[in-house]
Amino acid sequence: MNVLDLINQDTDKRKFSFEVLPPLKGTGTDALFATIDKLKGYNPIFINITTHHSEFVYKELENGKFERQRLRRRPGTIAISAAIQNKYQIPVIPHIICSGATIEDIEYELLDLQFLGISNLLLLRGDKAKDDKTFKPTKGGHAHTTDLIRQVNHFNEGFFSDETPIQKPGMPFLYGVACYPEKHEEAPNMEMDLQFLKMKQDLGAQYAITQLFFDNRKYFDFVKKAREKGITIPIIPGIKPFAKLSQLTVIPKTFHCDLPQELASEILKCKTDDDAKTLGVEWTTMQCKELYESGVKNIHFYTVSAVDLVGQVVGKLL
C-alpha cells in the first residue's frame, strides 16, 4: 500500500507511526516484537526499520598490534521488514542507505524487496563511520542521498545500474527522505539545507520525516520556510520523549538539536530518571497535541530506549 495515501487519508483520527531497530546480531526477535506488541493496538499507519551496514572495529592482537575487522551488529533489515509485515499486517518502510553499501549492494536490496512485495522506502545517506571526521562513501557506492534517489528512479524505470534492461520490472518503489528542522550538522546553512530537500522532492521524494526536535517553534518555522521554497510534500514531525537526566547534555550533542529553555529548566528540577521520564511524557504529550491541532496528520515516534514512554504518550493522544 502507498504510505503517502495513508498519510494523506482524509480522517479526523489522529495518526502515528514509529521507528524500530533490527535485533542485535544473535539476539533474536523477541525484544523487537515486544516493542511492536506494545504499540500495535493503537493502529500505527506504518513502521520504519533502520539499516545499519558494516563498520570497522579494531581488535588487539597478542603481539600488541591492532587488526581492523569489519563488524555488522544489526543485520537483517530486509528480512525483519518482511517478518513484521507478515506477522502484523502493518506497512513497513525499511531504510535504504548509502553508508557501507555499494551500488550493486543496493541493487540487490531493491530486488529482494520487490520479491517480498515491499514497495515503500526511506532513502538516506546514513551516518559517517565513527572514526571518520566526515562522511566517506564506500568504494563503488554513493556519496549523497540524491545519488541514491537517482539509482532507485532508474530501477523504477526498468534498468539496472549497468543499463541492462530489467526483463520483468516489478512494482515501482515509493520513497521518502529525512529533513532537519534545526539544519543537518554538515549543511553550511539552513538555506542550502532546504535547497537539498527541494532537490530530493524534485527527484521524486513523496514525503519527509524530520530529525527529532523538542521545540515546536523550530518545526513550524522550518515548514514555513520549506513551503516558501516550493517544498510541498508532507513534512512529518519526528518525536521522541525525553527519558533520563543525562540526556540534558547528550541530546544536543548527539542529535544536534536544542532543548527549549522551559524544558531544560524543568529537567534541572528533576531528582531522578523517573522524574525525567514523567516530565518527558508530559512534555511530549503537550508537544504532540499542539502539532495535531496545527493540522499535522501524522506524528512519527523514535522508540529506541523509549518504547514504554511512547506508548504512554500515544495512549493519551489517540
PDB file of C-alpha atoms in Angstrom:
ATOM      1  CA  MET A   1       0.000   0.000   0.000  1.00  0.00           C
ATOM      2  CA  ASN A   2       1.207   3.509  -0.813  1.00  0.00           C
ATOM      3  CA  VAL A   3       2.194   5.037   2.520  1.00  0.00           C
ATOM      4  CA  LEU A   4       1.550   8.515   1.156  1.00  0.00           C
ATOM      5  CA  ASP A   5      -2.117   7.579   0.757  1.00  0.00           C
ATOM      6  CA  LEU A   6      -2.197   6.515   4.418  1.00  0.00           C
ATOM      7  CA  ILE A   7      -0.578   9.776   5.498  1.00  0.00           C
ATOM      8  CA  ASN A   8      -2.988  11.901   3.469  1.00  0.00           C
ATOM      9  CA  GLN A   9      -6.083   9.832   4.188  1.00  0.00           C
ATOM     10  CA  ASP A  10      -8.900  12.240   4.990  1.00  0.00           C
ATOM     11  CA  THR A  11      -9.910  11.367   8.526  1.00  0.00           C
ATOM     12  CA  ASP A  12     -10.395  13.129  11.830  1.00  0.00           C
ATOM     13  CA  LYS A  13      -8.466  10.379  13.586  1.00  0.00           C
ATOM     14  CA  ARG A  14      -5.001  11.254  14.844  1.00  0.00           C
ATOM     15  CA  LYS A  15      -2.406   9.067  13.146  1.00  0.00           C
ATOM     16  CA  PHE A  16       1.052   7.973  14.167  1.00  0.00           C
ATOM     17  CA  SER A  17       3.945   5.789  13.022  1.00  0.00           C
ATOM     18  CA  PHE A  18       7.131   4.647  14.685  1.00  0.00           C
ATOM     19  CA  GLU A  19      10.690   3.511  14.058  1.00  0.00           C
ATOM     20  CA  VAL A  20      12.423   0.378  15.344  1.00  0.00           C
ATOM     21  CA  LEU A  21      15.895  -1.121  15.086  1.00  0.00           C
ATOM     22  CA  PRO A  22      16.600  -4.628  13.763  1.00  0.00           C
ATOM     23  CA  PRO A  23      17.705  -7.014  16.526  1.00  0.00           C
ATOM     24  CA  LEU A  24      21.350  -7.114  17.520  1.00  0.00           C
ATOM     25  CA  LYS A  25      23.215  -9.966  15.876  1.00  0.00           C
ATOM     26  CA  GLY A  26      22.292 -13.224  17.582  1.00  0.00           C
ATOM     27  CA  THR A  27      19.639 -11.860  19.955  1.00  0.00           C
ATOM     28  CA  GLY A  28      16.517 -12.995  18.110  1.00  0.00           C
ATOM     29  CA  THR A  29      13.277 -11.118  17.537  1.00  0.00           C
ATOM     30  CA  ASP A  30      11.610 -11.311  20.964  1.00  0.00           C
ATOM     31  CA  ALA A  31      12.527  -7.803  22.104  1.00  0.00           C
ATOM     32  CA  LEU A  32      11.608  -6.264  18.748  1.00  0.00           C
ATOM     33  CA  PHE A  33       8.233  -7.996  18.597  1.00  0.00           C
ATOM     34  CA  ALA A  34       7.573  -6.992  22.206  1.00  0.00           C
ATOM     35  CA  THR A  35       8.060  -3.363  21.156  1.00  0.00           C
ATOM     36  CA  ILE A  36       5.588  -3.731  18.310  1.00  0.00           C
ATOM     37  CA  ASP A  37       3.125  -5.609  20.532  1.00  0.00           C
ATOM     38  CA  LYS A  38       3.058  -2.626  22.912  1.00  0.00           C
ATOM     39  CA  LEU A  39       2.182  -0.176  20.151  1.00  0.00           C
ATOM     40  CA  LYS A  40       0.190  -2.158  17.571  1.00  0.00           C
ATOM     41  CA  GLY A  41      -3.079  -1.710  19.484  1.00  0.00           C
ATOM     42  CA  TYR A  42      -3.001   1.991  18.683  1.00  0.00           C
ATOM     43  CA  ASN A  43      -3.078   1.189  14.932  1.00  0.00           C
ATOM     44  CA  PRO A  44       0.129   2.745  13.586  1.00  0.00           C
ATOM     45  CA  ILE A  45      -0.074   3.545   9.891  1.00  0.00           C
ATOM     46  CA  PHE A  46       3.471   2.286   9.217  1.00  0.00           C
ATOM     47  CA  ILE A  47       6.676   1.102  10.881  1.00  0.00           C
ATOM     48  CA  ASN A  48      10.154   2.287   9.868  1.00  0.00           C
ATOM     49  CA  ILE A  49      13.017  -0.208  10.158  1.00  0.00           C
ATOM     50  CA  THR A  50      16.516   1.230  10.354  1.00  0.00           C
ATOM     51  CA  THR A  51      19.508  -0.106   8.435  1.00  0.00           C
ATOM     52  CA  HIS A  52      22.991  -0.482   9.894  1.00  0.00           C
ATOM     53  CA  HIS A  53      25.685  -1.563   7.493  1.00  0.00           C
ATOM     54  CA  SER A  54      29.071  -2.919   8.459  1.00  0.00           C
ATOM     55  CA  GLU A  55      31.552  -0.794  10.375  1.00  0.00           C
ATOM     56  CA  PHE A  56      35.186  -1.235  11.223  1.00  0.00           C
ATOM     57  CA  VAL A  57      36.331  -2.197  14.716  1.00  0.00           C
ATOM     58  CA  TYR A  58      39.851  -2.725  15.979  1.00  0.00           C
ATOM     59  CA  LYS A  59      40.847  -5.935  17.773  1.00  0.00           C
ATOM     60  CA  GLU A  60      44.076  -6.074  19.767  1.00  0.00           C
ATOM     61  CA  LEU A  61      46.306  -8.993  18.829  1.00  0.00           C
ATOM     62  CA  GLU A  62      48.625 -10.934  21.146  1.00  0.00           C
ATOM     63  CA  ASN A  63      51.640  -9.029  19.808  1.00  0.00           C
ATOM     64  CA  GLY A  64      50.075  -5.738  20.879  1.00  0.00           C
ATOM     65  CA  LYS A  65      49.192  -4.633  17.372  1.00  0.00           C
ATOM     66  CA  PHE A  66      45.643  -3.877  16.269  1.00  0.00           C
ATOM     67  CA  GLU A  67      43.819  -5.524  13.404  1.00  0.00           C
ATOM     68  CA  ARG A  68      40.952  -3.775  11.670  1.00  0.00           C
ATOM     69  CA  GLN A  69      37.917  -6.033  11.282  1.00  0.00           C
ATOM     70  CA  ARG A  70      34.544  -5.492   9.688  1.00  0.00           C
ATOM     71  CA  LEU A  71      31.572  -5.961  12.002  1.00  0.00           C
ATOM     72  CA  ARG A  72      27.859  -5.730  11.386  1.00  0.00           C
ATOM     73  CA  ARG A  73      25.932  -5.507  14.641  1.00  0.00           C
ATOM     74  CA  ARG A  74      22.376  -5.260  13.293  1.00  0.00           C
ATOM     75  CA  PRO A  75      21.935  -7.324  10.121  1.00  0.00           C
ATOM     76  CA  GLY A  76      18.650  -8.302   8.571  1.00  0.00           C
ATOM     77  CA  THR A  77      16.716  -5.093   7.862  1.00  0.00           C
ATOM     78  CA  ILE A  78      15.024  -6.536   4.782  1.00  0.00           C
ATOM     79  CA  ALA A  79      14.271  -9.877   6.410  1.00  0.00           C
ATOM     80  CA  ILE A  80      12.879  -8.289   9.564  1.00  0.00           C
ATOM     81  CA  SER A  81      10.790  -5.898   7.450  1.00  0.00           C
ATOM     82  CA  ALA A  82       9.156  -8.868   5.741  1.00  0.00           C
ATOM     83  CA  ALA A  83       8.671 -10.651   9.076  1.00  0.00           C
ATOM     84  CA  ILE A  84       6.947  -7.601  10.616  1.00  0.00           C
ATOM     85  CA  GLN A  85       4.686  -7.028   7.629  1.00  0.00           C
ATOM     86  CA  ASN A  86       3.745 -10.715   7.533  1.00  0.00           C
ATOM     87  CA  LYS A  87       3.182 -11.060  11.286  1.00  0.00           C
ATOM     88  CA  TYR A  88       1.356  -7.788  11.938  1.00  0.00           C
ATOM     89  CA  GLN A  89      -0.087  -6.770   8.574  1.00  0.00           C
ATOM     90  CA  ILE A  90       1.265  -3.258   9.147  1.00  0.00           C
ATOM     91  CA  PRO A  91       3.003  -1.480   6.245  1.00  0.00           C
ATOM     92  CA  VAL A  92       6.765  -1.357   6.730  1.00  0.00           C
ATOM     93  CA  ILE A  93       9.287   1.150   5.419  1.00  0.00           C
ATOM     94  CA  PRO A  94      12.869  -0.114   5.520  1.00  0.00           C
ATOM     95  CA  HIS A  95      15.724   2.359   5.380  1.00  0.00           C
ATOM     96  CA  ILE A  96      17.960   2.117   2.320  1.00  0.00           C
ATOM     97  CA  ILE A  97      21.234   3.935   2.922  1.00  0.00           C
ATOM     98  CA  CYS A  98      24.397   4.901   1.078  1.00  0.00           C
ATOM     99  CA  SER A  99      26.674   4.287   4.057  1.00  0.00           C
ATOM    100  CA  GLY A 100      28.545   1.000   3.826  1.00  0.00           C
ATOM    101  CA  ALA A 101      26.846  -0.123   0.610  1.00  0.00           C
ATOM    102  CA  THR A 102      27.930  -0.321  -2.995  1.00  0.00           C
ATOM    103  CA  ILE A 103      25.605   0.404  -5.893  1.00  0.00           C
ATOM    104  CA  GLU A 104      25.442  -3.342  -6.508  1.00  0.00           C
ATOM    105  CA  ASP A 105      24.539  -3.985  -2.850  1.00  0.00           C
ATOM    106  CA  ILE A 106      21.669  -1.524  -3.124  1.00  0.00           C
ATOM    107  CA  GLU A 107      20.503  -3.085  -6.371  1.00  0.00           C
ATOM    108  CA  TYR A 108      20.198  -6.489  -4.709  1.00  0.00           C
ATOM    109  CA  GLU A 109      18.370  -4.919  -1.776  1.00  0.00           C
ATOM    110  CA  LEU A 110      15.836  -3.476  -4.208  1.00  0.00           C
ATOM    111  CA  LEU A 111      15.406  -6.840  -5.907  1.00  0.00           C
ATOM    112  CA  ASP A 112      14.884  -8.613  -2.584  1.00  0.00           C
ATOM    113  CA  LEU A 113      12.325  -6.015  -1.523  1.00  0.00           C
ATOM    114  CA  GLN A 114      10.389  -6.437  -4.760  1.00  0.00           C
ATOM    115  CA  PHE A 115      10.344 -10.209  -4.299  1.00  0.00           C
ATOM    116  CA  LEU A 116       8.874  -9.638  -0.830  1.00  0.00           C
ATOM    117  CA  GLY A 117       6.245  -7.163  -2.007  1.00  0.00           C
ATOM    118  CA  ILE A 118       7.695  -4.231  -0.041  1.00  0.00           C
ATOM    119  CA  SER A 119       7.478  -1.057  -2.097  1.00  0.00           C
ATOM    120  CA  ASN A 120       7.794   1.812   0.404  1.00  0.00           C
ATOM    121  CA  LEU A 121      11.294   3.028   1.303  1.00  0.00           C
ATOM    122  CA  LEU A 122      13.065   5.730   3.264  1.00  0.00           C
ATOM    123  CA  LEU A 123      16.200   6.789   1.385  1.00  0.00           C
ATOM    124  CA  LEU A 124      19.076   8.165   3.454  1.00  0.00           C
ATOM    125  CA  ARG A 125      22.765   8.820   3.172  1.00  0.00           C
ATOM    126  CA  GLY A 126      23.420   7.302   6.584  1.00  0.00           C
ATOM    127  CA  ASP A 127      25.853   8.292   9.302  1.00  0.00           C
ATOM    128  CA  LYS A 128      29.572   8.635   8.867  1.00  0.00           C
ATOM    129  CA  ALA A 129      31.796   5.964  10.361  1.00  0.00           C
ATOM    130  CA  LYS A 130      32.684   6.586  14.000  1.00  0.00           C
ATOM    131  CA  ASP A 131      36.377   7.078  13.280  1.00  0.00           C
ATOM    132  CA  ASP A 132      35.852   9.401  10.291  1.00  0.00           C
ATOM    133  CA  LYS A 133      35.684  13.161  10.643  1.00  0.00           C
ATOM    134  CA  THR A 134      33.491  13.453   7.553  1.00  0.00           C
ATOM    135  CA  PHE A 135      31.324  11.031   5.599  1.00  0.00           C
ATOM    136  CA  LYS A 136      33.326   8.836   3.244  1.00  0.00           C
ATOM    137  CA  PRO A 137      31.336   6.919   0.650  1.00  0.00           C
ATOM    138  CA  THR A 138      32.015   3.236   0.203  1.00  0.00           C
ATOM    139  CA  LYS A 139      34.104   2.457  -2.861  1.00  0.00           C
ATOM    140  CA  GLY A 140      31.588   1.857  -5.627  1.00  0.00           C
ATOM    141  CA  GLY A 141      28.822   3.471  -3.575  1.00  0.00           C
ATOM    142  CA  HIS A 142      27.008   6.795  -3.316  1.00  0.00           C
ATOM    143  CA  ALA A 143      28.133   9.968  -1.581  1.00  0.00           C
ATOM    144  CA  HIS A 144      24.730  11.645  -1.394  1.00  0.00           C
ATOM    145  CA  THR A 145      21.063  10.754  -0.948  1.00  0.00           C
ATOM    146  CA  THR A 146      20.318  12.387  -4.298  1.00  0.00           C
ATOM    147  CA  ASP A 147      22.576   9.822  -5.996  1.00  0.00           C
ATOM    148  CA  LEU A 148      20.700   7.020  -4.224  1.00  0.00           C
ATOM    149  CA  ILE A 149      17.389   8.527  -5.346  1.00  0.00           C
ATOM    150  CA  ARG A 150      18.586   8.564  -8.950  1.00  0.00           C
ATOM    151  CA  GLN A 151      19.507   4.872  -8.709  1.00  0.00           C
ATOM    152  CA  VAL A 152      16.055   3.984  -7.363  1.00  0.00           C
ATOM    153  CA  ASN A 153      14.419   6.089 -10.077  1.00  0.00           C
ATOM    154  CA  HIS A 154      16.459   4.310 -12.757  1.00  0.00           C
ATOM    155  CA  PHE A 155      15.467   0.948 -11.259  1.00  0.00           C
ATOM    156  CA  ASN A 156      11.820   2.057 -11.305  1.00  0.00           C
ATOM    157  CA  GLU A 157      12.230   2.942 -14.975  1.00  0.00           C
ATOM    158  CA  GLY A 158      13.267  -0.658 -15.678  1.00  0.00           C
ATOM    159  CA  PHE A 159      17.065  -0.556 -15.746  1.00  0.00           C
ATOM    160  CA  PHE A 160      19.874  -1.934 -13.641  1.00  0.00           C
ATOM    161  CA  SER A 161      22.782   0.336 -12.801  1.00  0.00           C
ATOM    162  CA  ASP A 162      24.823  -1.023 -15.738  1.00  0.00           C
ATOM    163  CA  GLU A 163      21.964  -0.011 -18.095  1.00  0.00           C
ATOM    164  CA  THR A 164      20.850  -3.624 -18.585  1.00  0.00           C
ATOM    165  CA  PRO A 165      17.042  -3.672 -19.006  1.00  0.00           C
ATOM    166  CA  ILE A 166      15.066  -5.439 -16.292  1.00  0.00           C
ATOM    167  CA  GLN A 167      13.137  -8.118 -18.179  1.00  0.00           C
ATOM    168  CA  LYS A 168      10.129  -8.049 -15.873  1.00  0.00           C
ATOM    169  CA  PRO A 169      10.085  -4.853 -13.815  1.00  0.00           C
ATOM    170  CA  GLY A 170       8.183  -5.166 -10.558  1.00  0.00           C
ATOM    171  CA  MET A 171       6.085  -2.666  -8.669  1.00  0.00           C
ATOM    172  CA  PRO A 172       7.880   0.715  -8.565  1.00  0.00           C
ATOM    173  CA  PHE A 173       9.213   1.952  -5.252  1.00  0.00           C
ATOM    174  CA  LEU A 174       7.767   4.971  -3.472  1.00  0.00           C
ATOM    175  CA  TYR A 175      10.094   6.753  -1.089  1.00  0.00           C
ATOM    176  CA  GLY A 176      10.567   9.459   1.455  1.00  0.00           C
ATOM    177  CA  VAL A 177      13.647  11.204   2.816  1.00  0.00           C
ATOM    178  CA  ALA A 178      14.894  12.798   6.019  1.00  0.00           C
ATOM    179  CA  CYS A 179      14.919  16.500   6.871  1.00  0.00           C
ATOM    180  CA  TYR A 180      16.224  18.638   9.719  1.00  0.00           C
ATOM    181  CA  PRO A 181      14.237  21.429  11.392  1.00  0.00           C
ATOM    182  CA  GLU A 182      17.439  22.675  13.013  1.00  0.00           C
ATOM    183  CA  LYS A 183      19.668  22.031   9.976  1.00  0.00           C
ATOM    184  CA  HIS A 184      21.754  18.998   9.150  1.00  0.00           C
ATOM    185  CA  GLU A 185      25.021  19.185  11.052  1.00  0.00           C
ATOM    186  CA  GLU A 186      27.048  19.216   7.818  1.00  0.00           C
ATOM    187  CA  ALA A 187      24.953  21.783   5.940  1.00  0.00           C
ATOM    188  CA  PRO A 188      26.610  25.207   5.821  1.00  0.00           C
ATOM    189  CA  ASN A 189      23.295  26.944   6.473  1.00  0.00           C
ATOM    190  CA  MET A 190      19.549  26.362   6.543  1.00  0.00           C
ATOM    191  CA  GLU A 191      19.106  27.933   3.120  1.00  0.00           C
ATOM    192  CA  MET A 192      21.287  25.306   1.465  1.00  0.00           C
ATOM    193  CA  ASP A 193      19.783  22.509   3.542  1.00  0.00           C
ATOM    194  CA  LEU A 194      16.350  23.452   2.197  1.00  0.00           C
ATOM    195  CA  GLN A 195      17.746  23.528  -1.342  1.00  0.00           C
ATOM    196  CA  PHE A 196      18.846  19.921  -0.909  1.00  0.00           C
ATOM    197  CA  LEU A 197      15.380  18.958   0.360  1.00  0.00           C
ATOM    198  CA  LYS A 198      13.780  20.705  -2.634  1.00  0.00           C
ATOM    199  CA  MET A 199      16.125  18.775  -4.926  1.00  0.00           C
ATOM    200  CA  LYS A 200      15.069  15.485  -3.323  1.00  0.00           C
ATOM    201  CA  GLN A 201      11.412  16.416  -3.805  1.00  0.00           C
ATOM    202  CA  ASP A 202      12.006  17.343  -7.441  1.00  0.00           C
ATOM    203  CA  LEU A 203      13.723  13.989  -7.999  1.00  0.00           C
ATOM    204  CA  GLY A 204      10.691  12.129  -6.647  1.00  0.00           C
ATOM    205  CA  ALA A 205      10.626  12.062  -2.843  1.00  0.00           C
ATOM    206  CA  GLN A 206       6.983  11.962  -1.722  1.00  0.00           C
ATOM    207  CA  TYR A 207       7.348  12.882   1.934  1.00  0.00           C
ATOM    208  CA  ALA A 208       9.991  13.801   4.513  1.00  0.00           C
ATOM    209  CA  ILE A 209      10.395  12.747   8.146  1.00  0.00           C
ATOM    210  CA  THR A 210      12.199  15.145  10.449  1.00  0.00           C
ATOM    211  CA  GLN A 211      15.033  14.561  12.834  1.00  0.00           C
ATOM    212  CA  LEU A 212      13.721  14.641  16.400  1.00  0.00           C
ATOM    213  CA  PHE A 213      13.068  18.035  17.962  1.00  0.00           C
ATOM    214  CA  PHE A 214      11.685  19.292  21.265  1.00  0.00           C
ATOM    215  CA  ASP A 215      10.659  22.815  20.302  1.00  0.00           C
ATOM    216  CA  ASN A 216       7.599  23.002  18.038  1.00  0.00           C
ATOM    217  CA  ARG A 217       8.522  26.526  17.035  1.00  0.00           C
ATOM    218  CA  LYS A 218      11.542  25.093  15.240  1.00  0.00           C
ATOM    219  CA  TYR A 219       9.291  22.711  13.298  1.00  0.00           C
ATOM    220  CA  PHE A 220       6.698  25.360  12.411  1.00  0.00           C
ATOM    221  CA  ASP A 221       9.409  27.762  11.258  1.00  0.00           C
ATOM    222  CA  PHE A 222      11.071  25.030   9.206  1.00  0.00           C
ATOM    223  CA  VAL A 223       7.819  24.072   7.467  1.00  0.00           C
ATOM    224  CA  LYS A 224       7.072  27.730   6.715  1.00  0.00           C
ATOM    225  CA  LYS A 225      10.493  28.220   5.119  1.00  0.00           C
ATOM    226  CA  ALA A 226      10.147  24.952   3.209  1.00  0.00           C
ATOM    227  CA  ARG A 227       6.799  25.999   1.746  1.00  0.00           C
ATOM    228  CA  GLU A 228       8.269  29.339   0.718  1.00  0.00           C
ATOM    229  CA  LYS A 229      10.943  27.383  -1.175  1.00  0.00           C
ATOM    230  CA  GLY A 230       8.322  25.409  -3.076  1.00  0.00           C
ATOM    231  CA  ILE A 231       8.577  22.256  -0.981  1.00  0.00           C
ATOM    232  CA  THR A 232       5.061  20.850  -0.984  1.00  0.00           C
ATOM    233  CA  ILE A 233       5.498  17.258   0.210  1.00  0.00           C
ATOM    234  CA  PRO A 234       4.228  16.253   3.686  1.00  0.00           C
ATOM    235  CA  ILE A 235       6.813  17.013   6.379  1.00  0.00           C
ATOM    236  CA  ILE A 236       6.188  14.500   9.157  1.00  0.00           C
ATOM    237  CA  PRO A 237       7.422  15.557  12.602  1.00  0.00           C
ATOM    238  CA  GLY A 238       9.746  13.067  14.281  1.00  0.00           C
ATOM    239  CA  ILE A 239       9.344  12.981  18.065  1.00  0.00           C
ATOM    240  CA  LYS A 240      10.998  11.176  20.977  1.00  0.00           C
ATOM    241  CA  PRO A 241      10.204  11.608  24.689  1.00  0.00           C
ATOM    242  CA  PHE A 242      12.932  12.854  26.993  1.00  0.00           C
ATOM    243  CA  ALA A 243      13.835   9.836  29.145  1.00  0.00           C
ATOM    244  CA  LYS A 244      16.749  10.404  31.532  1.00  0.00           C
ATOM    245  CA  LEU A 245      18.712  13.162  33.255  1.00  0.00           C
ATOM    246  CA  SER A 246      21.891  12.567  31.254  1.00  0.00           C
ATOM    247  CA  GLN A 247      20.049  13.440  28.038  1.00  0.00           C
ATOM    248  CA  LEU A 248      20.122  17.105  29.036  1.00  0.00           C
ATOM    249  CA  THR A 249      23.640  17.242  27.580  1.00  0.00           C
ATOM    250  CA  VAL A 250      23.656  14.102  25.411  1.00  0.00           C
ATOM    251  CA  ILE A 251      20.718  15.026  23.138  1.00  0.00           C
ATOM    252  CA  PRO A 252      22.086  18.362  21.883  1.00  0.00           C
ATOM    253  CA  LYS A 253      25.468  16.758  21.182  1.00  0.00           C
ATOM    254  CA  THR A 254      24.152  13.582  19.548  1.00  0.00           C
ATOM    255  CA  PHE A 255      21.193  14.900  17.568  1.00  0.00           C
ATOM    256  CA  HIS A 256      22.297  18.497  17.051  1.00  0.00           C
ATOM    257  CA  CYS A 257      19.063  19.955  18.335  1.00  0.00           C
ATOM    258  CA  ASP A 258      18.322  22.432  21.109  1.00  0.00           C
ATOM    259  CA  LEU A 259      16.213  21.799  24.167  1.00  0.00           C
ATOM    260  CA  PRO A 260      13.890  24.778  24.743  1.00  0.00           C
ATOM    261  CA  GLN A 261      14.675  26.779  27.858  1.00  0.00           C
ATOM    262  CA  GLU A 262      11.365  25.865  29.512  1.00  0.00           C
ATOM    263  CA  LEU A 263      12.073  22.147  29.164  1.00  0.00           C
ATOM    264  CA  ALA A 264      15.719  22.467  30.219  1.00  0.00           C
ATOM    265  CA  SER A 265      14.689  24.370  33.338  1.00  0.00           C
ATOM    266  CA  GLU A 266      12.173  21.678  34.288  1.00  0.00           C
ATOM    267  CA  ILE A 267      14.747  18.933  33.721  1.00  0.00           C
ATOM    268  CA  LEU A 268      17.110  20.616  36.166  1.00  0.00           C
ATOM    269  CA  LYS A 269      14.406  20.317  38.814  1.00  0.00           C
ATOM    270  CA  CYS A 270      14.213  16.528  38.363  1.00  0.00           C
ATOM    271  CA  LYS A 271      15.925  14.458  41.047  1.00  0.00           C
ATOM    272  CA  THR A 272      15.807  11.032  39.375  1.00  0.00           C
ATOM    273  CA  ASP A 273      15.466   9.440  35.964  1.00  0.00           C
ATOM    274  CA  ASP A 274      11.890   8.504  36.913  1.00  0.00           C
ATOM    275  CA  ASP A 275      11.168  12.209  37.399  1.00  0.00           C
ATOM    276  CA  ALA A 276      12.709  12.875  33.989  1.00  0.00           C
ATOM    277  CA  LYS A 277      10.533  10.205  32.364  1.00  0.00           C
ATOM    278  CA  THR A 278       7.377  11.692  33.880  1.00  0.00           C
ATOM    279  CA  LEU A 279       8.404  15.092  32.574  1.00  0.00           C
ATOM    280  CA  GLY A 280       9.230  13.586  29.188  1.00  0.00           C
ATOM    281  CA  VAL A 281       5.759  12.096  28.810  1.00  0.00           C
ATOM    282  CA  GLU A 282       4.105  15.357  29.864  1.00  0.00           C
ATOM    283  CA  TRP A 283       6.220  17.470  27.524  1.00  0.00           C
ATOM    284  CA  THR A 284       5.857  15.136  24.541  1.00  0.00           C
ATOM    285  CA  THR A 285       2.092  14.852  25.023  1.00  0.00           C
ATOM    286  CA  MET A 286       1.794  18.641  25.077  1.00  0.00           C
ATOM    287  CA  GLN A 287       4.086  18.896  22.053  1.00  0.00           C
ATOM    288  CA  CYS A 288       2.082  16.352  20.052  1.00  0.00           C
ATOM    289  CA  LYS A 289      -1.281  17.885  20.910  1.00  0.00           C
ATOM    290  CA  GLU A 290      -0.083  21.217  19.559  1.00  0.00           C
ATOM    291  CA  LEU A 291       1.209  19.561  16.387  1.00  0.00           C
ATOM    292  CA  TYR A 292      -2.068  17.735  15.740  1.00  0.00           C
ATOM    293  CA  GLU A 293      -4.069  20.879  16.442  1.00  0.00           C
ATOM    294  CA  SER A 294      -1.917  22.779  13.943  1.00  0.00           C
ATOM    295  CA  GLY A 295      -3.010  20.402  11.172  1.00  0.00           C
ATOM    296  CA  VAL A 296      -0.273  17.743  11.290  1.00  0.00           C
ATOM    297  CA  LYS A 297      -1.779  14.477  10.018  1.00  0.00           C
ATOM    298  CA  ASN A 298       0.808  12.024  11.316  1.00  0.00           C
ATOM    299  CA  ILE A 299       3.457  12.038  14.039  1.00  0.00           C
ATOM    300  CA  HIS A 300       6.439   9.709  13.803  1.00  0.00           C
ATOM    301  CA  PHE A 301       7.949   8.384  17.042  1.00  0.00           C
ATOM    302  CA  TYR A 302      11.506   7.218  17.610  1.00  0.00           C
ATOM    303  CA  THR A 303      11.191   4.346  20.069  1.00  0.00           C
ATOM    304  CA  VAL A 304      14.786   3.424  20.912  1.00  0.00           C
ATOM    305  CA  SER A 305      15.097   3.287  24.722  1.00  0.00           C
ATOM    306  CA  ALA A 306      11.674   4.920  24.987  1.00  0.00           C
ATOM    307  CA  VAL A 307       9.084   2.292  23.994  1.00  0.00           C
ATOM    308  CA  ASP A 308       7.066   2.493  27.214  1.00  0.00           C
ATOM    309  CA  LEU A 309       7.132   6.284  27.184  1.00  0.00           C
ATOM    310  CA  VAL A 310       5.981   6.407  23.559  1.00  0.00           C
ATOM    311  CA  GLY A 311       3.153   4.026  24.495  1.00  0.00           C
ATOM    312  CA  GLN A 312       2.081   6.321  27.333  1.00  0.00           C
ATOM    313  CA  VAL A 313       2.115   9.366  25.057  1.00  0.00           C
ATOM    314  CA  VAL A 314       0.184   7.668  22.258  1.00  0.00           C
ATOM    315  CA  GLY A 315      -2.333   6.380  24.806  1.00  0.00           C
ATOM    316  CA  LYS A 316      -3.012   9.952  25.897  1.00  0.00           C
ATOM    317  CA  LEU A 317      -3.381  11.209  22.327  1.00  0.00           C
ATOM    318  CA  LEU A 318      -5.444   8.664  20.402  1.00  0.00           C
TER     319      LEU A 318
END
